[in-house]
mmCIF file of C-alpha atoms and ligand atoms in Angstrom:
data_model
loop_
_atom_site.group_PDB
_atom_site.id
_atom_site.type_symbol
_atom_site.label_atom_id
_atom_site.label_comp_id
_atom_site.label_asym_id
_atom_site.label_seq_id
_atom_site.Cartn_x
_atom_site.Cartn_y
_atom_site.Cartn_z
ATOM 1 C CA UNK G 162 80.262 120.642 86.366
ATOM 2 C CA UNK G 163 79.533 117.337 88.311
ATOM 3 C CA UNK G 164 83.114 116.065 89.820
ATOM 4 C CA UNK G 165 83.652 112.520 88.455
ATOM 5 C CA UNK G 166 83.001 109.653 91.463
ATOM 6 C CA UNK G 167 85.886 108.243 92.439
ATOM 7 C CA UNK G 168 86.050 104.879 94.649
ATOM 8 C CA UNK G 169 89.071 103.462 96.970
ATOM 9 C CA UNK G 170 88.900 100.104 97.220
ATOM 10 C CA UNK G 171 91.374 100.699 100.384
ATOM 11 C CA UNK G 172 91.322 102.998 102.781
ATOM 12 C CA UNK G 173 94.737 105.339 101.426
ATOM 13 C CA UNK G 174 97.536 107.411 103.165
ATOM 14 C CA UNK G 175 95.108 110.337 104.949
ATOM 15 C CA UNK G 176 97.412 112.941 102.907
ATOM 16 C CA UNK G 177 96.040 111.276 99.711
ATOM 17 C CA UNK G 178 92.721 110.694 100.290
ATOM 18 C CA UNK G 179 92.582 114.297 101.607
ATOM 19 C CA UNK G 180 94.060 115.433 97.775
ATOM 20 C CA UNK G 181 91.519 112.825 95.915
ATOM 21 C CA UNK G 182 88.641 114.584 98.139
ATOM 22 C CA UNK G 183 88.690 117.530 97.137
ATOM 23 C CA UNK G 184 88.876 117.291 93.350
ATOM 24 C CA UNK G 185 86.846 114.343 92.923
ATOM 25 C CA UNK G 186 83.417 112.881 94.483
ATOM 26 C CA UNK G 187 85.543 110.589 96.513
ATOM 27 C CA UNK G 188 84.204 107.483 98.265
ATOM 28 C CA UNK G 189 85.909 105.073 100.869
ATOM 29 C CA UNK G 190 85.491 101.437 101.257
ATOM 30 C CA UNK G 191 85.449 101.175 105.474
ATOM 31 C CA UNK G 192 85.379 97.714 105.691
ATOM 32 C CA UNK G 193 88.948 96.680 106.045
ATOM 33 C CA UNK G 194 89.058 94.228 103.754
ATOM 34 C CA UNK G 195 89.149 93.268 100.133
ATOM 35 C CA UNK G 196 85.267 93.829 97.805
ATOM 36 C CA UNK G 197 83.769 91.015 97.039
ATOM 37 C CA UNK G 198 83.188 90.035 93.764
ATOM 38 C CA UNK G 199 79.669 90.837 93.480
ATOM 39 C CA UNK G 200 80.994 94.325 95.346
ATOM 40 C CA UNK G 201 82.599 95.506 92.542
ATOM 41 C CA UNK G 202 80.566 94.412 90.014
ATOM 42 C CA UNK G 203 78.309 96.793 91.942
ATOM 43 C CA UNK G 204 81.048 99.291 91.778
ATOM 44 C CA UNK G 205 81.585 99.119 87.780
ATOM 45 C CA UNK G 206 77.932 99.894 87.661
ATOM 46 C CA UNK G 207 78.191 103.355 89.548
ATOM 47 C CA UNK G 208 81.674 104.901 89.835
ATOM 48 C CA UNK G 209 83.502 106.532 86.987
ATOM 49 C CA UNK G 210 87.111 105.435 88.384
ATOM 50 C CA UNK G 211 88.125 102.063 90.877
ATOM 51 C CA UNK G 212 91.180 102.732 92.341
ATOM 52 C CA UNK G 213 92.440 99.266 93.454
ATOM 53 C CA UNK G 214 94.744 97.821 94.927
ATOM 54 C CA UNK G 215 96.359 94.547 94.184
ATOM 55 C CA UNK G 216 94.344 92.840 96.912
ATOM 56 C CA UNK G 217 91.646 93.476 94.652
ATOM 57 C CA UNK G 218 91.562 89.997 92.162
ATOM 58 C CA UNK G 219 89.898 92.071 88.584
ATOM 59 C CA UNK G 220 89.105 88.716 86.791
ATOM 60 C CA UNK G 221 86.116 87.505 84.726
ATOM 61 C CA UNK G 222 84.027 87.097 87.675
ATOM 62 C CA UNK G 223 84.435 90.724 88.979
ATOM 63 C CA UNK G 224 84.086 92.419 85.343
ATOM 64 C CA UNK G 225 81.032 89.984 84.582
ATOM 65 C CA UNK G 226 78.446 93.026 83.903
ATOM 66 C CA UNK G 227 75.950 93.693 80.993
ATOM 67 C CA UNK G 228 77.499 97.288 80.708
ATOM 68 C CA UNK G 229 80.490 98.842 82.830
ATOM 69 C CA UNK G 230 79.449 102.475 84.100
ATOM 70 C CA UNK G 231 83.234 102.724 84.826
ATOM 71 C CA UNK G 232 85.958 104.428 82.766
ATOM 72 C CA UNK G 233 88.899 103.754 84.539
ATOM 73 C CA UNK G 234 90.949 101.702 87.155
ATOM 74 C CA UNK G 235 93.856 104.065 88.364
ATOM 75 C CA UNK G 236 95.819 101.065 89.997
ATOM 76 C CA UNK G 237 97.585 101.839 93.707
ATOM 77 C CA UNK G 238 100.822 100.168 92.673
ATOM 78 C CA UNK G 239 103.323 99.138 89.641
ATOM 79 C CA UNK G 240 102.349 95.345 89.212
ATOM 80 C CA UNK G 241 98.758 94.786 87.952
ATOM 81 C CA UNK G 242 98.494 91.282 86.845
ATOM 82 C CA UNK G 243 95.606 91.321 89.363
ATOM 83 C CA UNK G 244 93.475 93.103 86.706
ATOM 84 C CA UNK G 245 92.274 90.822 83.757
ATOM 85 C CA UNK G 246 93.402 93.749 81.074
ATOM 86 C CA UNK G 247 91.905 92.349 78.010
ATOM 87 C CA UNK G 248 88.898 91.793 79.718
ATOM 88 C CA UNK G 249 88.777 95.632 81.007
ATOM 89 C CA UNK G 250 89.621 96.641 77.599
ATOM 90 C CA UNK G 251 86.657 94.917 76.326
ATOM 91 C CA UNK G 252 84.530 97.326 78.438
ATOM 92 C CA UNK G 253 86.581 100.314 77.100
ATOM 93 C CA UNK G 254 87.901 100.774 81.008
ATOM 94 C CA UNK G 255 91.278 102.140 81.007
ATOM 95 C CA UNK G 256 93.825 100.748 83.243
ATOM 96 C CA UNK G 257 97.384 103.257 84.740
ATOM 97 C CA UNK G 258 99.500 101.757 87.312
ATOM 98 C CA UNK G 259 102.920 103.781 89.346
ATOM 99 C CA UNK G 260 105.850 103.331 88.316
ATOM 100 C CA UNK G 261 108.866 104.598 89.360
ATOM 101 C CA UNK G 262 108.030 106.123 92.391
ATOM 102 C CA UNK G 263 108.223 103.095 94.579
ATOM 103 C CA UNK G 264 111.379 101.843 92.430
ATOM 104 C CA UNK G 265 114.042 102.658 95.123
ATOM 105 C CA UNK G 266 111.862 101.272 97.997
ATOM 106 C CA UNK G 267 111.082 98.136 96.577
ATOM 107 C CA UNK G 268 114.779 98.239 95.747
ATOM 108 C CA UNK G 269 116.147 98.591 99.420
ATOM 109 C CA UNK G 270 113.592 95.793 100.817
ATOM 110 C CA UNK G 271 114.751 93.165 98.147
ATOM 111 C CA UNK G 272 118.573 93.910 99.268
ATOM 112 C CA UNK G 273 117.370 93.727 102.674
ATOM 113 C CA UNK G 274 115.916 90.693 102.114
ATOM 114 C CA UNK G 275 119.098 89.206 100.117
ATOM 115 C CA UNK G 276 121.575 90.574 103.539
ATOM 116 C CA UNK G 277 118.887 89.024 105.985
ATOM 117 C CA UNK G 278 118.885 85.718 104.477
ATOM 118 C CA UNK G 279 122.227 85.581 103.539
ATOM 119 C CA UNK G 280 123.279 86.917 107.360
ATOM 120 C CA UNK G 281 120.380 84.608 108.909
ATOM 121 C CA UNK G 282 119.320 87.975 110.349
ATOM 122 C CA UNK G 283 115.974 85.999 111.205
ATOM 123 C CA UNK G 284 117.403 83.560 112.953
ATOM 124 C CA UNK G 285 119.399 85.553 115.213
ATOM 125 C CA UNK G 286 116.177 87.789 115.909
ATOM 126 C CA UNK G 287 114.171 85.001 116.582
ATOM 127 C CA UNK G 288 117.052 83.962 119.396
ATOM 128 C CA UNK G 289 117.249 86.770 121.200
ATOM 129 C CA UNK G 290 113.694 87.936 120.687
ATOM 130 C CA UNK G 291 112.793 83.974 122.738
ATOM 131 C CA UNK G 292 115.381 84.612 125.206
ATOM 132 C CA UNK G 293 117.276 81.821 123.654
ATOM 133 C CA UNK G 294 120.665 83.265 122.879
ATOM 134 C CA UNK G 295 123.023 81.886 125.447
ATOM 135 C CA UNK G 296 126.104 84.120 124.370
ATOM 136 C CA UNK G 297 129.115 84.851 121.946
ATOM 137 C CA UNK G 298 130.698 81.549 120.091
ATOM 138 C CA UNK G 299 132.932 81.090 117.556
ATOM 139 C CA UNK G 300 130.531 79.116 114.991
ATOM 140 C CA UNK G 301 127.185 81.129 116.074
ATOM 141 C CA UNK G 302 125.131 81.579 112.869
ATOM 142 C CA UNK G 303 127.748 81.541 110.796
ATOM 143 C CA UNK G 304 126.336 82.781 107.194
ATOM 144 C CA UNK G 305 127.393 83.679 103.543
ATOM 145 C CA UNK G 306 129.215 86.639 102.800
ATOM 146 C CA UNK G 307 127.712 88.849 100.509
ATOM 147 C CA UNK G 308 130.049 91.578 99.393
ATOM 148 C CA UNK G 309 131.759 90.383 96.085
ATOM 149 C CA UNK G 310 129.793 87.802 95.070
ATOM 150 C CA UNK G 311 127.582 87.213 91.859
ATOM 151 C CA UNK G 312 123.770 88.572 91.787
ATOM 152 C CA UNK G 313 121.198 87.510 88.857
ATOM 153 C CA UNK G 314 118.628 89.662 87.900
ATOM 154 C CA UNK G 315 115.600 88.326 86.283
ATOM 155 C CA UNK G 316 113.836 91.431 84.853
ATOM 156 C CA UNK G 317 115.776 94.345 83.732
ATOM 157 C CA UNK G 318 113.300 97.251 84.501
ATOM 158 C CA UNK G 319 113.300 100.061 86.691
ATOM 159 C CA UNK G 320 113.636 98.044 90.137
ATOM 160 C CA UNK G 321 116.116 95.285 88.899
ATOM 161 C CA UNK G 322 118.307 98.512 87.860
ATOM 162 C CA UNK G 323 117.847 100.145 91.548
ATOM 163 C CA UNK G 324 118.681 96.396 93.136
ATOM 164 C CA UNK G 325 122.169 95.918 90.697
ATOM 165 C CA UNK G 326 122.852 99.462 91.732
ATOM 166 C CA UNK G 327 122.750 99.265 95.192
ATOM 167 C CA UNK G 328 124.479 95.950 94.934
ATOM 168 C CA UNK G 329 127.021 96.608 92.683
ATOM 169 C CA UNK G 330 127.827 100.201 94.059
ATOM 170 C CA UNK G 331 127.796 99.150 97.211
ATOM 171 C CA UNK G 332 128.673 95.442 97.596
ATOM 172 C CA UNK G 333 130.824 95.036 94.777
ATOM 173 C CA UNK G 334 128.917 92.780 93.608
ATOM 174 C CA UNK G 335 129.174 91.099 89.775
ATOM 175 C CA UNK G 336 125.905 91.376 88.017
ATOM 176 C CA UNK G 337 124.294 89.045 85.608
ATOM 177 C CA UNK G 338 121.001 89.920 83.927
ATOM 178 C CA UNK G 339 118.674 87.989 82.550
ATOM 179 C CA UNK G 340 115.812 90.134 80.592
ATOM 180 C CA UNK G 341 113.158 88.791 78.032
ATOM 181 C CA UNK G 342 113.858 92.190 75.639
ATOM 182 C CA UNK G 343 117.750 93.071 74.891
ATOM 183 C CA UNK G 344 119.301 95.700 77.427
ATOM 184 C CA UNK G 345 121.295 98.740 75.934
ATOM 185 C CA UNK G 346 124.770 97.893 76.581
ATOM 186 C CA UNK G 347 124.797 101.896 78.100
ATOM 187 C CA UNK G 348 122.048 100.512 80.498
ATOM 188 C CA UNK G 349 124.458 96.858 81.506
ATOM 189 C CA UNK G 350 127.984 99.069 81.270
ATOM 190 C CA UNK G 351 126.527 101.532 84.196
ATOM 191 C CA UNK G 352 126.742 98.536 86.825
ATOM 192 C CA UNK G 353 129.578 96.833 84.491
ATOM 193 C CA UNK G 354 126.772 93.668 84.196
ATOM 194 C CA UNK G 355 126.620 90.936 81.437
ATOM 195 C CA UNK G 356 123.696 89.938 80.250
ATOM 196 C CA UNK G 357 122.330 86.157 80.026
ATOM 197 C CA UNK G 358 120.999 84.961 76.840
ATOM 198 C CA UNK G 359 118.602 82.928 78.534
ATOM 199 C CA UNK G 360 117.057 82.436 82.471
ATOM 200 C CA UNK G 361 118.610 79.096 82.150
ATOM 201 C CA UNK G 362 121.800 80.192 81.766
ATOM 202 C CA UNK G 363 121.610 82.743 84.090
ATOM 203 C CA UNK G 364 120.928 80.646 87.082
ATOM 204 C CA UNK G 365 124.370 78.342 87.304
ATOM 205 C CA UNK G 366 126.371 81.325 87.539
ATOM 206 C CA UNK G 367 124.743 83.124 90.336
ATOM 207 C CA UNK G 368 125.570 82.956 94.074
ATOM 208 C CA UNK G 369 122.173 85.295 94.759
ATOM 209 C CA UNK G 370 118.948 85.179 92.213
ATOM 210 C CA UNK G 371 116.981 88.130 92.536
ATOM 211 C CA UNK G 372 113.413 88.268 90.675
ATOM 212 C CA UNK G 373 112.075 91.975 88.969
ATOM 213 C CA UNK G 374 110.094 90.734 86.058
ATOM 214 C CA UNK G 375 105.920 91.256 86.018
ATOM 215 C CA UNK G 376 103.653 88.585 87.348
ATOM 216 C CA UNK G 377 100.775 87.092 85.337
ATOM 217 C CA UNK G 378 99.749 84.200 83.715
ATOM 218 C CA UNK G 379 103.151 84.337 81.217
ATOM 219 C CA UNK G 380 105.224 84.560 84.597
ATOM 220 C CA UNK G 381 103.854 81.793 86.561
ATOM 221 C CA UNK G 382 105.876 79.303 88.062
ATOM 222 C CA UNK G 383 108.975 80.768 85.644
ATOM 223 C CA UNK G 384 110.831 79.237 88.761
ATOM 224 C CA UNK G 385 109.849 75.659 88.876
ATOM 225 C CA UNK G 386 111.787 72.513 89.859
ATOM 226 C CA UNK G 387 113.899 72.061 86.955
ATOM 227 C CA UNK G 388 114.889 75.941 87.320
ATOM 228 C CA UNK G 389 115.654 75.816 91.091
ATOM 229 C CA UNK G 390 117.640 72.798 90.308
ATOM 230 C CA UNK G 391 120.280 74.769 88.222
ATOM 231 C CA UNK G 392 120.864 77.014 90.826
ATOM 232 C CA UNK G 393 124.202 76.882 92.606
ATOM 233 C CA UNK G 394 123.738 74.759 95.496
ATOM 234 C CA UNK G 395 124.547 77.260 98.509
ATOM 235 C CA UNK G 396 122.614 80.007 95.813
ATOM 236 C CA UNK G 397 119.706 82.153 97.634
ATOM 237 C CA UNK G 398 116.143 83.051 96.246
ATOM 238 C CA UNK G 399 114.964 86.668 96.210
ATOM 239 C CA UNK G 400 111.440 87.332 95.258
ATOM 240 C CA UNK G 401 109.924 90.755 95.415
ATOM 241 C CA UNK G 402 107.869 90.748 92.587
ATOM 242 C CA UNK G 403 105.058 88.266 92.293
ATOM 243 C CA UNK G 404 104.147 85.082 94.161
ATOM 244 C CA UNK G 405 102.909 83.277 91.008
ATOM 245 C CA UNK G 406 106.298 83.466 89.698
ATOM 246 C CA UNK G 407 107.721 80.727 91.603
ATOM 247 C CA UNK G 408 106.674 77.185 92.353
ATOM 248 C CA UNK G 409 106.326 77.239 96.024
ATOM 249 C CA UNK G 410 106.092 73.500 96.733
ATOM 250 C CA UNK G 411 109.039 73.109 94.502
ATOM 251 C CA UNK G 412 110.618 75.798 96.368
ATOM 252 C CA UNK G 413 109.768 74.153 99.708
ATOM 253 C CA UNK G 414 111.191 71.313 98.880
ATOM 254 C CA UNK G 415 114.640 72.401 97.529
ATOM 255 C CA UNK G 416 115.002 74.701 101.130
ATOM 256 C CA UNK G 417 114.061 71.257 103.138
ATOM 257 C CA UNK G 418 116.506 69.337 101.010
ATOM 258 C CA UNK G 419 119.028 71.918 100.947
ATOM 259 C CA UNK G 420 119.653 71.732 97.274
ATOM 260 C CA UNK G 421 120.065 75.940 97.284
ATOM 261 C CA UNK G 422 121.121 78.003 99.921
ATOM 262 C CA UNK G 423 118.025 79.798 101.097
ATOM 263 C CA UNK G 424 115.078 82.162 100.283
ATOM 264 C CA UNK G 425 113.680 85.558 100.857
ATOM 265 C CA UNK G 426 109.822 85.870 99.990
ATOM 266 C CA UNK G 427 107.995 88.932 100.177
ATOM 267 C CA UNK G 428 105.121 87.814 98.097
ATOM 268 C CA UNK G 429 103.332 84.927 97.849
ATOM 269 C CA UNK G 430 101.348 82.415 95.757
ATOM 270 C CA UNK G 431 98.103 82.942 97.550
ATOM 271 C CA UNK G 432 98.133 86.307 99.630
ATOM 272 C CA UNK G 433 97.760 86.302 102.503
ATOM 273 C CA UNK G 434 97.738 82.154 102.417
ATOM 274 C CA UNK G 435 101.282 81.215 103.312
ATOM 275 C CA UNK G 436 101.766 77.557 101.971
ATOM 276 C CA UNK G 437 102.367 75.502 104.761
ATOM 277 C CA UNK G 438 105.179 73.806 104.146
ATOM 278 C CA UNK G 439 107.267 77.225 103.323
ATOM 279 C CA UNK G 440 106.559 77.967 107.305
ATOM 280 C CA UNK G 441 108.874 74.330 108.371
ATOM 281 C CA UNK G 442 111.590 76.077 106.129
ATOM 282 C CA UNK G 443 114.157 77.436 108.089
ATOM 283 C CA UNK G 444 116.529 78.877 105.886
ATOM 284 C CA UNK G 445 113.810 80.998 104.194
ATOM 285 C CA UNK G 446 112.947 84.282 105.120
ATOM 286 C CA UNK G 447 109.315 86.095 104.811
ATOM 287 C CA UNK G 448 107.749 89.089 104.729
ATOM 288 C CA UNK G 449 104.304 90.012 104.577
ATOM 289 C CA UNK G 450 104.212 92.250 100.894
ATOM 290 C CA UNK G 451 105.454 95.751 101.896
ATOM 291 C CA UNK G 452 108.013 96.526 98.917
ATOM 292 C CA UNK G 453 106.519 99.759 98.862
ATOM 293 C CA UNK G 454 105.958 100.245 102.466
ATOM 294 C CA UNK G 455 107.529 103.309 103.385
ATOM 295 C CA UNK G 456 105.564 106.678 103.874
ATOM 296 C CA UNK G 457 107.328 107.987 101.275
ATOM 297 C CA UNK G 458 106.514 105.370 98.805
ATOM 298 C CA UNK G 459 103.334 105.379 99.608
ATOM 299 C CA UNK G 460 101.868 109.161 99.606
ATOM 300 C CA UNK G 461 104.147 109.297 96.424
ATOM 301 C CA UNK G 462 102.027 106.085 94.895
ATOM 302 C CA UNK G 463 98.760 108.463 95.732
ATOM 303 C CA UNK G 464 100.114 111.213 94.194
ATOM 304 C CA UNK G 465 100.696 109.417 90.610
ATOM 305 C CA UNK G 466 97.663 107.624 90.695
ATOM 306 C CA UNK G 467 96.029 111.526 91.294
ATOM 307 C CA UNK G 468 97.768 112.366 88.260
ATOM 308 C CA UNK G 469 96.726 109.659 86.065
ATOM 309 C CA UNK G 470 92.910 110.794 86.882
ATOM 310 C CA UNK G 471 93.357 114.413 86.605
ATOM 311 C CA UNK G 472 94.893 113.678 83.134
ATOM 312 C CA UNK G 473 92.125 111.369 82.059
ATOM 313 C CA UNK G 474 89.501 112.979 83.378
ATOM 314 C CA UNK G 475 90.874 116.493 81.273
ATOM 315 C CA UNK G 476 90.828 113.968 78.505
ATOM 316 C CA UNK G 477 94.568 113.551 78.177
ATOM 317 C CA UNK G 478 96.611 109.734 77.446
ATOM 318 C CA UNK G 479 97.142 109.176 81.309
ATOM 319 C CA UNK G 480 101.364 109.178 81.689
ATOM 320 C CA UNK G 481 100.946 105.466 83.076
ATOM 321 C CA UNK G 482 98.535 104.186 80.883
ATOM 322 C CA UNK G 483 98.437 100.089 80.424
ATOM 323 C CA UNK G 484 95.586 99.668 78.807
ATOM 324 C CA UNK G 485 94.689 102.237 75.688
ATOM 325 C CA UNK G 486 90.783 103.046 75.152
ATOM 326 C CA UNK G 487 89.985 106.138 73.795
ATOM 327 C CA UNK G 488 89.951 109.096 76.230
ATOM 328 C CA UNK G 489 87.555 110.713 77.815
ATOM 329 C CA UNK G 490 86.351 113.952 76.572
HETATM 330 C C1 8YV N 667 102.072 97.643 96.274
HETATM 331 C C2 8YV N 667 103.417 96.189 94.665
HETATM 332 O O1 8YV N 667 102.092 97.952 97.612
HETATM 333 O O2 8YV N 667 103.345 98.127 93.322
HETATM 334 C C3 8YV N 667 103.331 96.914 93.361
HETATM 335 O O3 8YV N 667 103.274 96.222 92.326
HETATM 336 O O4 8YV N 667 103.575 95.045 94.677
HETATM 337 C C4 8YV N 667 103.303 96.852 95.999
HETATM 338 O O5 8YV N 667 104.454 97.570 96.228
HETATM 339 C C5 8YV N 667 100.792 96.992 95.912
HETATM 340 O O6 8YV N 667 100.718 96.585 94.608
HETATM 341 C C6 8YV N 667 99.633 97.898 96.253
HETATM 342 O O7 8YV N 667 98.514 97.664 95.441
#
């Protein structure tokens, strides 16, 4: 029997890669970038699974073929509101993602993100780093104190549960949680959290605002002016999730008129585009998208995406299956 052909859209983890090899006819973008458009329209015509990534951008354009050849997109990652679902369901291509396994990673960077911002941890490291730091002094980048205080969650699912444990386990802090379906009050109890009844009246009452819901056309710019205006002034911005989520001008412009706190950004409107006026913000903080960017994570990511194409291609419901077509048989 003829292995099916699998294509990365990114070159993988070598452990991974290795693993897809040698059950599948595995082939390797080596250009270091992104496909074009007109690339993977190619690719839909020959591969039975696209693995991509979410640098990959799976819209009309990309999908615009008489007949897909492909079956399946077996997504490197949780978040896939790069992929235009309906319109890969309307070529019968099914669509998995991974969960879970890059839960407590993405977890740990978004609580890094809240300390460093909170603790100006980039400031100081751009001091010393510029040879700038002339010594010891009573008001020295002074910040906010973090243990105690009140944390929002926006999105309820299996990261915003890892952030409110880590923070409320280990920080003591109170957490509020704002999600769009009702949370078993088993699931709010185990970090003793309330929940919101709406994001608007979630956001007054939080010293730290940390985002966990999906991205996607439904999501975008959820945290606009009017939003970042009922923040607490002094509050910080976490966003780990998606860039569309949150206004960025508007965001720019409440950090340059101080009207919250500060921000921690690990993803972006535009990726890799960094709006310019976030960069004159200096009480934001920014990373370049690596949630997930541990080893762990990331062989772990490979290994679930594996197992959503061994299980389709056996003709099994993949276990992270977005997008239902019919199997394969
Ligand atoms: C991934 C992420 O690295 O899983 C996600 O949704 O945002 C990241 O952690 C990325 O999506 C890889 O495609």
């Amino acid at each position: 029997m003829t292995k099916p052909s699998v294509l990365l859209t990114r070159r993988w983890p070598a452990a991974v890669e290795e693993k897809l090899g040698a059950q599948y006819d595995l082939h390797l973008n080596r250009a270091a970038r992104p496909l074009s458009a007109e690339e993977f329209r190619e690719a839909l015509q020959h591969y039975d699974a696209v693995l991509p990534t979410v640098t990959d951008k799976i819209g009309r354009e990309s999908l615009d073929v008489p007949k897909a050849h492909t079956k399946i997109f077996a997504n490197y990652g949780v978040g896939y509101s790069h992929i235009d679902v309906e319109a890969a369901k309307s070529h019968g291509i099914a669509v998995t993602n991974t969960p879970d396994v890059l839960s407590e990673c993405t977890a740990d960077l978004a609580m890094m993100l809240l300390l460093m911002v909170a603790r100006r941890a980039g400031d100081g490291e751009r001091e010393v780093r510029s040879g700038q730091w002339d010594g010891w002094r009573p008001s020295h980048l002074m910040g906010t104190k973090v243990s105690g205080k009140t944390l929002g969650i926006v999105g309820f699912g299996r990261i915003g549960r890892e952030v409110a444990r880590r923070a409320h386990c280990g920080f003591g802090m109170e957490i509020v949680v704002y999600n769009r379906s009702p949370v078993p009050p088993a699931d709010l109890a185990a970090v003793n959290a309330r929940a919101a009844p709406t994001l608007d009246a979630l956001l007054p009452d939080c010293d730290f605002v940390s985002l966990h819901c999906p991205g996607g056309a439904g999501a975008a710019r959820m945290i606009d002016s009017r939003r970042l205006g009922l923040m607490r002034p002094g509050a910080f911005l976490i966003n780990t999730a998606r860039g569309e989520i949150v206004d960025e001008a508007a965001l720019a412009q409440a950090l340059m008129f101080e009207t919250i706190g500060g921000a921690a950004l690990d993803v972006f409107e535009r990726e890799p585009a960094i709006n310019p006026m976030l960069v004159q913000c200096e009480n934001l903080v920014m990373l370049p998208h690596m949630g997930s960017a541990t080893r762990e994570a990331r062989l772990a990511m490979g290994l679930r995406v594996l197992d959503n194409l061994n299980d389709f291609f056996e003709g099994k419901s993949p276990r992270d299956r977005v997008v239902c077509t019919e199997t394969r048989t």
